[in-house]
């Protein structure tokens, strides 16, 4: 298994959002390691990516721990209620210089409530909470919160949503740009510090409510006026 800057691990890549990202990046020629708690589920998801994108897609399924051990860039794509527990399973695997991208939205559904309401998070945001559960040598980025799984999985269509990228590590923010731009229709937007993830995460709850009111599957966001 080759590891290089073209490789991404998607923890929880068997689920809607992670699978959508895996599809998009495999289609763009990236090397995608789909992670799961159960190897067979990951292998099944990898097979589904190949059947959608083509047999030459560079995608493999494996346990979360193995995927994280073999990629410089790691996406955490599990429900909020599973975020800390999942990060604890990865505690021994991290290496200095890796980047963790957290896209968790702390929706009230985690405690049986509404998908259009956000929970208060002691750390400030789910992304800041993630940062408390990885070594300081791993840069934590919040991104891809506002892109719907539905849009990602419609691989014949462009996504039509901007991706606001937040991190205290400016270098890590910059490294996300090519991954965002590999997804047709996504504009990379520098969102500044990780604490801004609380604003970005909350927009998703708003978008979910809009999906219901407008009877659409994947409302997104556009930031205008960024071209000098
Ligand atoms: N769906 C969207 O449109 C969307 C949009 C923006 C952001 N997000 C965020 O993206 C994240 C993933 O969303 P999703 O819709 O893909 O979620 P999901 O399908 O419910 O779950 C994703 C994966 O997480 C793992 N998982 C589920 N429950 C778990 C548990 N209790 N403990 C450990 N692992 C568990 C499962 O993988 P295995 O069973 O294979 O281990 C599952 O396939 C969430 O934080 C969500 O807020 C989602």
PDB file of C-alpha atoms and ligand atoms in Angstrom:
ATOM      1  CA  UNK A   1       0.000   0.000   0.000  1.00  0.00           C
ATOM      2  CA  UNK A   2       1.629   3.230  -1.053  1.00  0.00           C
ATOM      3  CA  UNK A   3       1.377   6.258   1.195  1.00  0.00           C
ATOM      4  CA  UNK A   4       1.971   9.655  -0.284  1.00  0.00           C
ATOM      5  CA  UNK A   5       0.446  13.101  -0.375  1.00  0.00           C
ATOM      6  CA  UNK A   6      -2.187  11.697  -2.739  1.00  0.00           C
ATOM      7  CA  UNK A   7      -3.554   9.368  -0.036  1.00  0.00           C
ATOM      8  CA  UNK A   8      -6.508  10.066   2.251  1.00  0.00           C
ATOM      9  CA  UNK A   9      -8.022   7.924   5.016  1.00  0.00           C
ATOM     10  CA  UNK A  10     -11.751   8.304   5.610  1.00  0.00           C
ATOM     11  CA  UNK A  11     -12.686   7.082   9.087  1.00  0.00           C
ATOM     12  CA  UNK A  12     -16.361   6.128   8.930  1.00  0.00           C
ATOM     13  CA  UNK A  13     -16.125   6.071   5.136  1.00  0.00           C
ATOM     14  CA  UNK A  14     -18.891   3.457   5.077  1.00  0.00           C
ATOM     15  CA  UNK A  15     -21.418   6.161   6.036  1.00  0.00           C
ATOM     16  CA  UNK A  16     -23.208   8.660   3.828  1.00  0.00           C
ATOM     17  CA  UNK A  17     -20.831  11.613   4.058  1.00  0.00           C
ATOM     18  CA  UNK A  18     -17.551   9.712   4.136  1.00  0.00           C
ATOM     19  CA  UNK A  19     -18.641   7.489   1.278  1.00  0.00           C
ATOM     20  CA  UNK A  20     -19.573  10.566  -0.774  1.00  0.00           C
ATOM     21  CA  UNK A  21     -16.121  12.076  -0.233  1.00  0.00           C
ATOM     22  CA  UNK A  22     -14.486   8.718  -1.053  1.00  0.00           C
ATOM     23  CA  UNK A  23     -16.425   8.602  -4.330  1.00  0.00           C
ATOM     24  CA  UNK A  24     -15.406  12.131  -5.306  1.00  0.00           C
ATOM     25  CA  UNK A  25     -11.732  11.701  -4.485  1.00  0.00           C
ATOM     26  CA  UNK A  26     -11.508   8.274  -6.109  1.00  0.00           C
ATOM     27  CA  UNK A  27     -13.077   9.798  -9.208  1.00  0.00           C
ATOM     28  CA  UNK A  28     -10.443  12.551  -9.109  1.00  0.00           C
ATOM     29  CA  UNK A  29      -7.652   9.926  -9.095  1.00  0.00           C
ATOM     30  CA  UNK A  30      -6.775  10.132  -5.400  1.00  0.00           C
ATOM     31  CA  UNK A  31      -5.807   7.093  -3.332  1.00  0.00           C
ATOM     32  CA  UNK A  32      -8.628   6.527  -0.837  1.00  0.00           C
ATOM     33  CA  UNK A  33      -8.466   4.290   2.244  1.00  0.00           C
ATOM     34  CA  UNK A  34     -11.985   3.678   3.517  1.00  0.00           C
ATOM     35  CA  UNK A  35     -12.041   2.964   7.232  1.00  0.00           C
ATOM     36  CA  UNK A  36     -14.630   1.179   9.343  1.00  0.00           C
ATOM     37  CA  UNK A  37     -14.879  -0.513  12.717  1.00  0.00           C
ATOM     38  CA  UNK A  38     -15.460  -3.682  10.686  1.00  0.00           C
ATOM     39  CA  UNK A  39     -13.075  -4.527   7.831  1.00  0.00           C
ATOM     40  CA  UNK A  40     -15.733  -6.281   5.711  1.00  0.00           C
ATOM     41  CA  UNK A  41     -17.949  -3.171   5.744  1.00  0.00           C
ATOM     42  CA  UNK A  42     -15.029  -1.069   4.529  1.00  0.00           C
ATOM     43  CA  UNK A  43     -14.171  -3.595   1.812  1.00  0.00           C
ATOM     44  CA  UNK A  44     -17.792  -3.584   0.672  1.00  0.00           C
ATOM     45  CA  UNK A  45     -17.775   0.241   0.500  1.00  0.00           C
ATOM     46  CA  UNK A  46     -14.519   0.163  -1.496  1.00  0.00           C
ATOM     47  CA  UNK A  47     -16.108  -2.282  -3.950  1.00  0.00           C
ATOM     48  CA  UNK A  48     -19.090   0.070  -4.310  1.00  0.00           C
ATOM     49  CA  UNK A  49     -16.758   2.961  -5.087  1.00  0.00           C
ATOM     50  CA  UNK A  50     -15.056   0.905  -7.793  1.00  0.00           C
ATOM     51  CA  UNK A  51     -18.362  -0.088  -9.303  1.00  0.00           C
ATOM     52  CA  UNK A  52     -19.449   3.577  -9.434  1.00  0.00           C
ATOM     53  CA  UNK A  53     -16.163   5.156 -10.528  1.00  0.00           C
ATOM     54  CA  UNK A  54     -14.408   2.356 -12.415  1.00  0.00           C
ATOM     55  CA  UNK A  55     -12.210  -0.622 -11.575  1.00  0.00           C
ATOM     56  CA  UNK A  56      -9.057   1.436 -11.910  1.00  0.00           C
ATOM     57  CA  UNK A  57     -10.101   3.574  -8.903  1.00  0.00           C
ATOM     58  CA  UNK A  58      -7.425   3.498  -6.191  1.00  0.00           C
ATOM     59  CA  UNK A  59      -9.606   2.603  -3.225  1.00  0.00           C
ATOM     60  CA  UNK A  60      -9.173   0.080  -0.430  1.00  0.00           C
ATOM     61  CA  UNK A  61     -11.254  -0.879   2.602  1.00  0.00           C
ATOM     62  CA  UNK A  62      -9.747  -1.606   6.026  1.00  0.00           C
ATOM     63  CA  UNK A  63     -10.217  -1.033   9.741  1.00  0.00           C
ATOM     64  CA  UNK A  64     -10.094   2.610  10.867  1.00  0.00           C
ATOM     65  CA  UNK A  65      -6.818   2.147  12.737  1.00  0.00           C
ATOM     66  CA  UNK A  66      -5.053   0.716   9.697  1.00  0.00           C
ATOM     67  CA  UNK A  67      -6.360   3.462   7.413  1.00  0.00           C
ATOM     68  CA  UNK A  68      -5.149   6.214   9.760  1.00  0.00           C
ATOM     69  CA  UNK A  69      -1.736   4.538  10.028  1.00  0.00           C
ATOM     70  CA  UNK A  70      -1.245   4.773   6.264  1.00  0.00           C
ATOM     71  CA  UNK A  71      -2.382   8.275   5.298  1.00  0.00           C
ATOM     72  CA  UNK A  72      -1.003  11.773   5.904  1.00  0.00           C
ATOM     73  CA  UNK A  73      -4.545  13.191   5.648  1.00  0.00           C
ATOM     74  CA  UNK A  74      -7.372  11.729   7.748  1.00  0.00           C
ATOM     75  CA  UNK A  75     -11.067  12.591   7.515  1.00  0.00           C
ATOM     76  CA  UNK A  76     -13.194  11.851  10.576  1.00  0.00           C
ATOM     77  CA  UNK A  77     -16.732  11.164   9.355  1.00  0.00           C
ATOM     78  CA  UNK A  78     -18.744   9.639  12.195  1.00  0.00           C
ATOM     79  CA  UNK A  79     -21.841  10.891  14.043  1.00  0.00           C
ATOM     80  CA  UNK A  80     -21.209  13.415  16.827  1.00  0.00           C
ATOM     81  CA  UNK A  81     -22.131  10.898  19.511  1.00  0.00           C
ATOM     82  CA  UNK A  82     -19.342   8.599  18.230  1.00  0.00           C
ATOM     83  CA  UNK A  83     -16.654  11.278  17.752  1.00  0.00           C
ATOM     84  CA  UNK A  84     -14.730  11.057  21.032  1.00  0.00           C
ATOM     85  CA  UNK A  85     -15.022   7.259  21.288  1.00  0.00           C
ATOM     86  CA  UNK A  86     -13.710   6.895  17.740  1.00  0.00           C
ATOM     87  CA  UNK A  87     -10.767   9.230  18.383  1.00  0.00           C
ATOM     88  CA  UNK A  88      -9.891   7.224  21.505  1.00  0.00           C
ATOM     89  CA  UNK A  89      -9.559   4.092  19.340  1.00  0.00           C
ATOM     90  CA  UNK A  90      -7.027   5.987  17.192  1.00  0.00           C
ATOM     91  CA  UNK A  91      -4.951   7.360  20.072  1.00  0.00           C
ATOM     92  CA  UNK A  92      -1.908   5.143  19.525  1.00  0.00           C
ATOM     93  CA  UNK A  93      -1.810   5.499  15.742  1.00  0.00           C
ATOM     94  CA  UNK A  94      -1.162   9.193  15.129  1.00  0.00           C
ATOM     95  CA  UNK A  95       2.186  10.363  13.755  1.00  0.00           C
ATOM     96  CA  UNK A  96       3.576  13.921  13.892  1.00  0.00           C
ATOM     97  CA  UNK A  97       2.635  15.930  10.823  1.00  0.00           C
ATOM     98  CA  UNK A  98      -0.630  14.170  10.041  1.00  0.00           C
ATOM     99  CA  UNK A  99      -3.700  16.299   9.401  1.00  0.00           C
ATOM    100  CA  UNK A 100      -7.089  15.428  10.887  1.00  0.00           C
ATOM    101  CA  UNK A 101     -10.099  16.933   9.119  1.00  0.00           C
ATOM    102  CA  UNK A 102     -13.176  16.874  11.312  1.00  0.00           C
ATOM    103  CA  UNK A 103     -16.559  17.378   9.641  1.00  0.00           C
ATOM    104  CA  UNK A 104     -18.687  16.450  12.620  1.00  0.00           C
ATOM    105  CA  UNK A 105     -21.825  18.487  13.134  1.00  0.00           C
ATOM    106  CA  UNK A 106     -23.044  18.362  16.751  1.00  0.00           C
ATOM    107  CA  UNK A 107     -26.716  17.975  15.897  1.00  0.00           C
ATOM    108  CA  UNK A 108     -29.392  17.526  18.538  1.00  0.00           C
ATOM    109  CA  UNK A 109     -30.182  14.148  16.924  1.00  0.00           C
ATOM    110  CA  UNK A 110     -27.239  12.825  18.960  1.00  0.00           C
ATOM    111  CA  UNK A 111     -29.487  13.005  22.021  1.00  0.00           C
ATOM    112  CA  UNK A 112     -32.736  12.147  20.257  1.00  0.00           C
ATOM    113  CA  UNK A 113     -33.647  15.683  19.190  1.00  0.00           C
ATOM    114  CA  UNK A 114     -34.039  17.639  15.969  1.00  0.00           C
ATOM    115  CA  UNK A 115     -31.596  17.549  13.006  1.00  0.00           C
ATOM    116  CA  UNK A 116     -32.067  21.291  12.528  1.00  0.00           C
ATOM    117  CA  UNK A 117     -30.815  22.171  16.023  1.00  0.00           C
ATOM    118  CA  UNK A 118     -27.251  22.299  17.247  1.00  0.00           C
ATOM    119  CA  UNK A 119     -26.045  21.069  20.628  1.00  0.00           C
ATOM    120  CA  UNK A 120     -23.841  23.275  22.776  1.00  0.00           C
ATOM    121  CA  UNK A 121     -20.307  21.825  22.899  1.00  0.00           C
ATOM    122  CA  UNK A 122     -18.126  22.575  25.940  1.00  0.00           C
ATOM    123  CA  UNK A 123     -14.998  22.916  23.733  1.00  0.00           C
ATOM    124  CA  UNK A 124     -16.788  25.468  21.506  1.00  0.00           C
ATOM    125  CA  UNK A 125     -17.279  23.247  18.461  1.00  0.00           C
ATOM    126  CA  UNK A 126     -17.005  19.609  17.471  1.00  0.00           C
ATOM    127  CA  UNK A 127     -13.762  20.421  15.638  1.00  0.00           C
ATOM    128  CA  UNK A 128     -12.226  22.021  18.752  1.00  0.00           C
ATOM    129  CA  UNK A 129     -13.391  18.977  20.728  1.00  0.00           C
ATOM    130  CA  UNK A 130     -11.598  16.722  18.227  1.00  0.00           C
ATOM    131  CA  UNK A 131      -8.415  18.730  18.778  1.00  0.00           C
ATOM    132  CA  UNK A 132      -8.541  17.799  22.466  1.00  0.00           C
ATOM    133  CA  UNK A 133      -8.348  14.100  21.554  1.00  0.00           C
ATOM    134  CA  UNK A 134      -5.344  14.009  19.225  1.00  0.00           C
ATOM    135  CA  UNK A 135      -1.672  14.796  19.932  1.00  0.00           C
ATOM    136  CA  UNK A 136      -0.560  18.432  19.518  1.00  0.00           C
ATOM    137  CA  UNK A 137       1.648  17.245  16.635  1.00  0.00           C
ATOM    138  CA  UNK A 138      -1.474  16.506  14.552  1.00  0.00           C
ATOM    139  CA  UNK A 139      -3.017  19.561  12.884  1.00  0.00           C
ATOM    140  CA  UNK A 140      -6.805  19.670  13.233  1.00  0.00           C
ATOM    141  CA  UNK A 141      -8.916  21.195  10.478  1.00  0.00           C
ATOM    142  CA  UNK A 142     -12.680  21.682  10.319  1.00  0.00           C
ATOM    143  CA  UNK A 143     -14.089  21.397   6.764  1.00  0.00           C
ATOM    144  CA  UNK A 144     -16.808  19.845   4.564  1.00  0.00           C
ATOM    145  CA  UNK A 145     -19.590  20.506   7.111  1.00  0.00           C
ATOM    146  CA  UNK A 146     -21.896  22.282   4.683  1.00  0.00           C
ATOM    147  CA  UNK A 147     -21.607  19.860   1.742  1.00  0.00           C
ATOM    148  CA  UNK A 148     -24.446  17.340   1.699  1.00  0.00           C
ATOM    149  CA  UNK A 149     -23.856  13.620   1.334  1.00  0.00           C
ATOM    150  CA  UNK A 150     -26.552  13.590  -1.330  1.00  0.00           C
ATOM    151  CA  UNK A 151     -24.659  16.099  -3.502  1.00  0.00           C
ATOM    152  CA  UNK A 152     -21.366  14.272  -3.007  1.00  0.00           C
ATOM    153  CA  UNK A 153     -22.858  10.952  -4.063  1.00  0.00           C
ATOM    154  CA  UNK A 154     -24.427  12.340  -7.248  1.00  0.00           C
ATOM    155  CA  UNK A 155     -21.101  11.970  -9.010  1.00  0.00           C
ATOM    156  CA  UNK A 156     -22.389  12.969 -12.444  1.00  0.00           C
ATOM    157  CA  UNK A 157     -23.302  16.414 -11.050  1.00  0.00           C
ATOM    158  CA  UNK A 158     -21.218  19.229  -9.683  1.00  0.00           C
ATOM    159  CA  UNK A 159     -21.614  19.821  -5.931  1.00  0.00           C
ATOM    160  CA  UNK A 160     -22.424  23.578  -5.938  1.00  0.00           C
ATOM    161  CA  UNK A 161     -21.275  24.295  -2.408  1.00  0.00           C
ATOM    162  CA  UNK A 162     -18.312  26.139  -0.977  1.00  0.00           C
ATOM    163  CA  UNK A 163     -16.109  24.514   1.653  1.00  0.00           C
ATOM    164  CA  UNK A 164     -15.036  26.743   4.531  1.00  0.00           C
ATOM    165  CA  UNK A 165     -11.775  25.437   5.978  1.00  0.00           C
ATOM    166  CA  UNK A 166     -10.847  26.341   9.577  1.00  0.00           C
ATOM    167  CA  UNK A 167      -7.647  25.542  11.460  1.00  0.00           C
ATOM    168  CA  UNK A 168      -5.150  27.183  13.779  1.00  0.00           C
ATOM    169  CA  UNK A 169      -2.475  25.748  11.470  1.00  0.00           C
ATOM    170  CA  UNK A 170      -2.368  27.905   8.311  1.00  0.00           C
ATOM    171  CA  UNK A 171      -0.195  25.372   6.488  1.00  0.00           C
ATOM    172  CA  UNK A 172      -2.771  22.633   7.105  1.00  0.00           C
ATOM    173  CA  UNK A 173      -5.562  24.937   5.895  1.00  0.00           C
ATOM    174  CA  UNK A 174      -3.622  25.480   2.676  1.00  0.00           C
ATOM    175  CA  UNK A 175      -3.029  21.757   2.210  1.00  0.00           C
ATOM    176  CA  UNK A 176      -6.783  21.212   2.081  1.00  0.00           C
ATOM    177  CA  UNK A 177      -7.187  23.450  -0.978  1.00  0.00           C
ATOM    178  CA  UNK A 178      -6.386  20.802  -3.627  1.00  0.00           C
ATOM    179  CA  UNK A 179      -8.665  18.290  -1.909  1.00  0.00           C
ATOM    180  CA  UNK A 180     -11.555  20.762  -1.980  1.00  0.00           C
ATOM    181  CA  UNK A 181     -10.837  21.789  -5.559  1.00  0.00           C
ATOM    182  CA  UNK A 182     -10.745  18.112  -6.641  1.00  0.00           C
ATOM    183  CA  UNK A 183     -14.527  18.091  -6.109  1.00  0.00           C
ATOM    184  CA  UNK A 184     -16.281  19.793  -9.047  1.00  0.00           C
ATOM    185  CA  UNK A 185     -18.338  22.791  -7.935  1.00  0.00           C
ATOM    186  CA  UNK A 186     -16.613  23.253  -4.559  1.00  0.00           C
ATOM    187  CA  UNK A 187     -14.800  26.530  -3.919  1.00  0.00           C
ATOM    188  CA  UNK A 188     -12.116  26.535  -1.215  1.00  0.00           C
ATOM    189  CA  UNK A 189     -12.705  29.284   1.363  1.00  0.00           C
ATOM    190  CA  UNK A 190     -10.109  30.057   4.041  1.00  0.00           C
ATOM    191  CA  UNK A 191     -12.183  30.180   7.234  1.00  0.00           C
ATOM    192  CA  UNK A 192      -9.351  31.198   9.566  1.00  0.00           C
ATOM    193  CA  UNK A 193      -8.942  29.817  13.076  1.00  0.00           C
ATOM    194  CA  UNK A 194     -10.381  26.524  14.272  1.00  0.00           C
ATOM    195  CA  UNK A 195     -12.723  28.402  16.653  1.00  0.00           C
ATOM    196  CA  UNK A 196     -14.633  29.594  13.573  1.00  0.00           C
ATOM    197  CA  UNK A 197     -15.730  25.983  13.033  1.00  0.00           C
ATOM    198  CA  UNK A 198     -18.517  26.645  15.540  1.00  0.00           C
ATOM    199  CA  UNK A 199     -20.062  29.086  13.047  1.00  0.00           C
ATOM    200  CA  UNK A 200     -19.574  26.730  10.091  1.00  0.00           C
ATOM    201  CA  UNK A 201     -20.987  23.724  11.968  1.00  0.00           C
ATOM    202  CA  UNK A 202     -24.082  25.714  12.924  1.00  0.00           C
ATOM    203  CA  UNK A 203     -24.771  26.584   9.266  1.00  0.00           C
ATOM    204  CA  UNK A 204     -25.365  22.880   8.604  1.00  0.00           C
ATOM    205  CA  UNK A 205     -28.252  22.782  11.063  1.00  0.00           C
ATOM    206  CA  UNK A 206     -29.712  25.775   9.186  1.00  0.00           C
ATOM    207  CA  UNK A 207     -29.232  24.009   5.822  1.00  0.00           C
ATOM    208  CA  UNK A 208     -30.962  20.858   7.091  1.00  0.00           C
ATOM    209  CA  UNK A 209     -33.991  22.968   8.027  1.00  0.00           C
ATOM    210  CA  UNK A 210     -33.910  24.552   4.556  1.00  0.00           C
ATOM    211  CA  UNK A 211     -33.841  21.096   2.951  1.00  0.00           C
ATOM    212  CA  UNK A 212     -37.096  20.358   4.748  1.00  0.00           C
ATOM    213  CA  UNK A 213     -38.811  23.669   3.969  1.00  0.00           C
ATOM    214  CA  UNK A 214     -37.775  23.698   0.287  1.00  0.00           C
ATOM    215  CA  UNK A 215     -38.176  19.912  -0.119  1.00  0.00           C
ATOM    216  CA  UNK A 216     -34.664  19.516  -1.556  1.00  0.00           C
ATOM    217  CA  UNK A 217     -31.987  16.941  -0.643  1.00  0.00           C
ATOM    218  CA  UNK A 218     -28.846  19.066  -0.549  1.00  0.00           C
ATOM    219  CA  UNK A 219     -28.943  22.840   0.075  1.00  0.00           C
ATOM    220  CA  UNK A 220     -25.429  24.317   0.147  1.00  0.00           C
ATOM    221  CA  UNK A 221     -23.676  27.653   0.643  1.00  0.00           C
ATOM    222  CA  UNK A 222     -21.814  30.094  -1.600  1.00  0.00           C
ATOM    223  CA  UNK A 223     -19.480  32.836  -0.345  1.00  0.00           C
ATOM    224  CA  UNK A 224     -19.345  35.751  -2.781  1.00  0.00           C
ATOM    225  CA  UNK A 225     -17.048  38.725  -3.185  1.00  0.00           C
ATOM    226  CA  UNK A 226     -13.779  36.904  -2.549  1.00  0.00           C
ATOM    227  CA  UNK A 227     -12.145  37.763  -5.872  1.00  0.00           C
ATOM    228  CA  UNK A 228     -10.058  40.947  -5.569  1.00  0.00           C
TER     229      UNK A 228
HETATM  230  N1  LIG B   1     -24.836  13.151   5.911  1.00  0.00           N
HETATM  231  C1  LIG B   1     -24.628  14.412   5.558  1.00  0.00           C
HETATM  232  O1  LIG B   1     -25.222  14.937   4.586  1.00  0.00           O
HETATM  233  C2  LIG B   1     -23.602  15.241   6.311  1.00  0.00           C
HETATM  234  C3  LIG B   1     -23.304  16.531   5.849  1.00  0.00           C
HETATM  235  C4  LIG B   1     -22.330  17.283   6.530  1.00  0.00           C
HETATM  236  C5  LIG B   1     -21.701  16.761   7.643  1.00  0.00           C
HETATM  237  N2  LIG B   1     -22.049  15.512   8.083  1.00  0.00           N
HETATM  238  C6  LIG B   1     -21.376  14.985   9.273  1.00  0.00           C
HETATM  239  O2  LIG B   1     -20.589  13.899   8.850  1.00  0.00           O
HETATM  240  C7  LIG B   1     -20.525  12.911   9.873  1.00  0.00           C
HETATM  241  C8  LIG B   1     -20.929  11.580   9.281  1.00  0.00           C
HETATM  242  O3  LIG B   1     -22.255  11.675   8.816  1.00  0.00           O
HETATM  243  P1  LIG B   1     -22.960  10.427   8.120  1.00  0.00           P
HETATM  244  O4  LIG B   1     -24.296  10.895   7.686  1.00  0.00           O
HETATM  245  O5  LIG B   1     -22.049   9.826   7.138  1.00  0.00           O
HETATM  246  O6  LIG B   1     -23.104   9.465   9.381  1.00  0.00           O
HETATM  247  P2  LIG B   1     -23.476   7.924   9.441  1.00  0.00           P
HETATM  248  O7  LIG B   1     -23.712   7.387   8.072  1.00  0.00           O
HETATM  249  O8  LIG B   1     -24.582   7.776  10.456  1.00  0.00           O
HETATM  250  O9  LIG B   1     -22.174   7.282  10.106  1.00  0.00           O
HETATM  251  C9  LIG B   1     -20.931   7.262   9.455  1.00  0.00           C
HETATM  252  C10 LIG B   1     -20.141   6.062   9.928  1.00  0.00           C
HETATM  253  O10 LIG B   1     -19.777   6.228  11.288  1.00  0.00           O
HETATM  254  C11 LIG B   1     -19.652   4.953  11.896  1.00  0.00           C
HETATM  255  N3  LIG B   1     -20.460   4.949  13.122  1.00  0.00           N
HETATM  256  C12 LIG B   1     -21.789   5.087  13.227  1.00  0.00           C
HETATM  257  N4  LIG B   1     -22.185   5.016  14.523  1.00  0.00           N
HETATM  258  C13 LIG B   1     -21.064   4.824  15.214  1.00  0.00           C
HETATM  259  C14 LIG B   1     -20.805   4.634  16.611  1.00  0.00           C
HETATM  260  N5  LIG B   1     -21.792   4.685  17.515  1.00  0.00           N
HETATM  261  N6  LIG B   1     -19.522   4.467  16.997  1.00  0.00           N
HETATM  262  C15 LIG B   1     -18.525   4.439  16.083  1.00  0.00           C
HETATM  263  N7  LIG B   1     -18.716   4.581  14.732  1.00  0.00           N
HETATM  264  C16 LIG B   1     -19.970   4.779  14.335  1.00  0.00           C
HETATM  265  C17 LIG B   1     -20.211   3.915  10.927  1.00  0.00           C
HETATM  266  O11 LIG B   1     -19.110   3.245  10.325  1.00  0.00           O
HETATM  267  P3  LIG B   1     -18.773   1.697  10.640  1.00  0.00           P
HETATM  268  O12 LIG B   1     -20.001   1.077  11.219  1.00  0.00           O
HETATM  269  O13 LIG B   1     -18.440   1.147   9.307  1.00  0.00           O
HETATM  270  O14 LIG B   1     -17.634   1.743  11.584  1.00  0.00           O
HETATM  271  C18 LIG B   1     -20.931   4.768   9.914  1.00  0.00           C
HETATM  272  O15 LIG B   1     -20.952   4.191   8.621  1.00  0.00           O
HETATM  273  C19 LIG B   1     -21.462  13.377  10.999  1.00  0.00           C
HETATM  274  O16 LIG B   1     -20.729  13.939  12.039  1.00  0.00           O
HETATM  275  C20 LIG B   1     -22.323  14.429  10.312  1.00  0.00           C
HETATM  276  O17 LIG B   1     -22.763  15.434  11.211  1.00  0.00           O
HETATM  277  C21 LIG B   1     -22.957  14.739   7.433  1.00  0.00           C
END
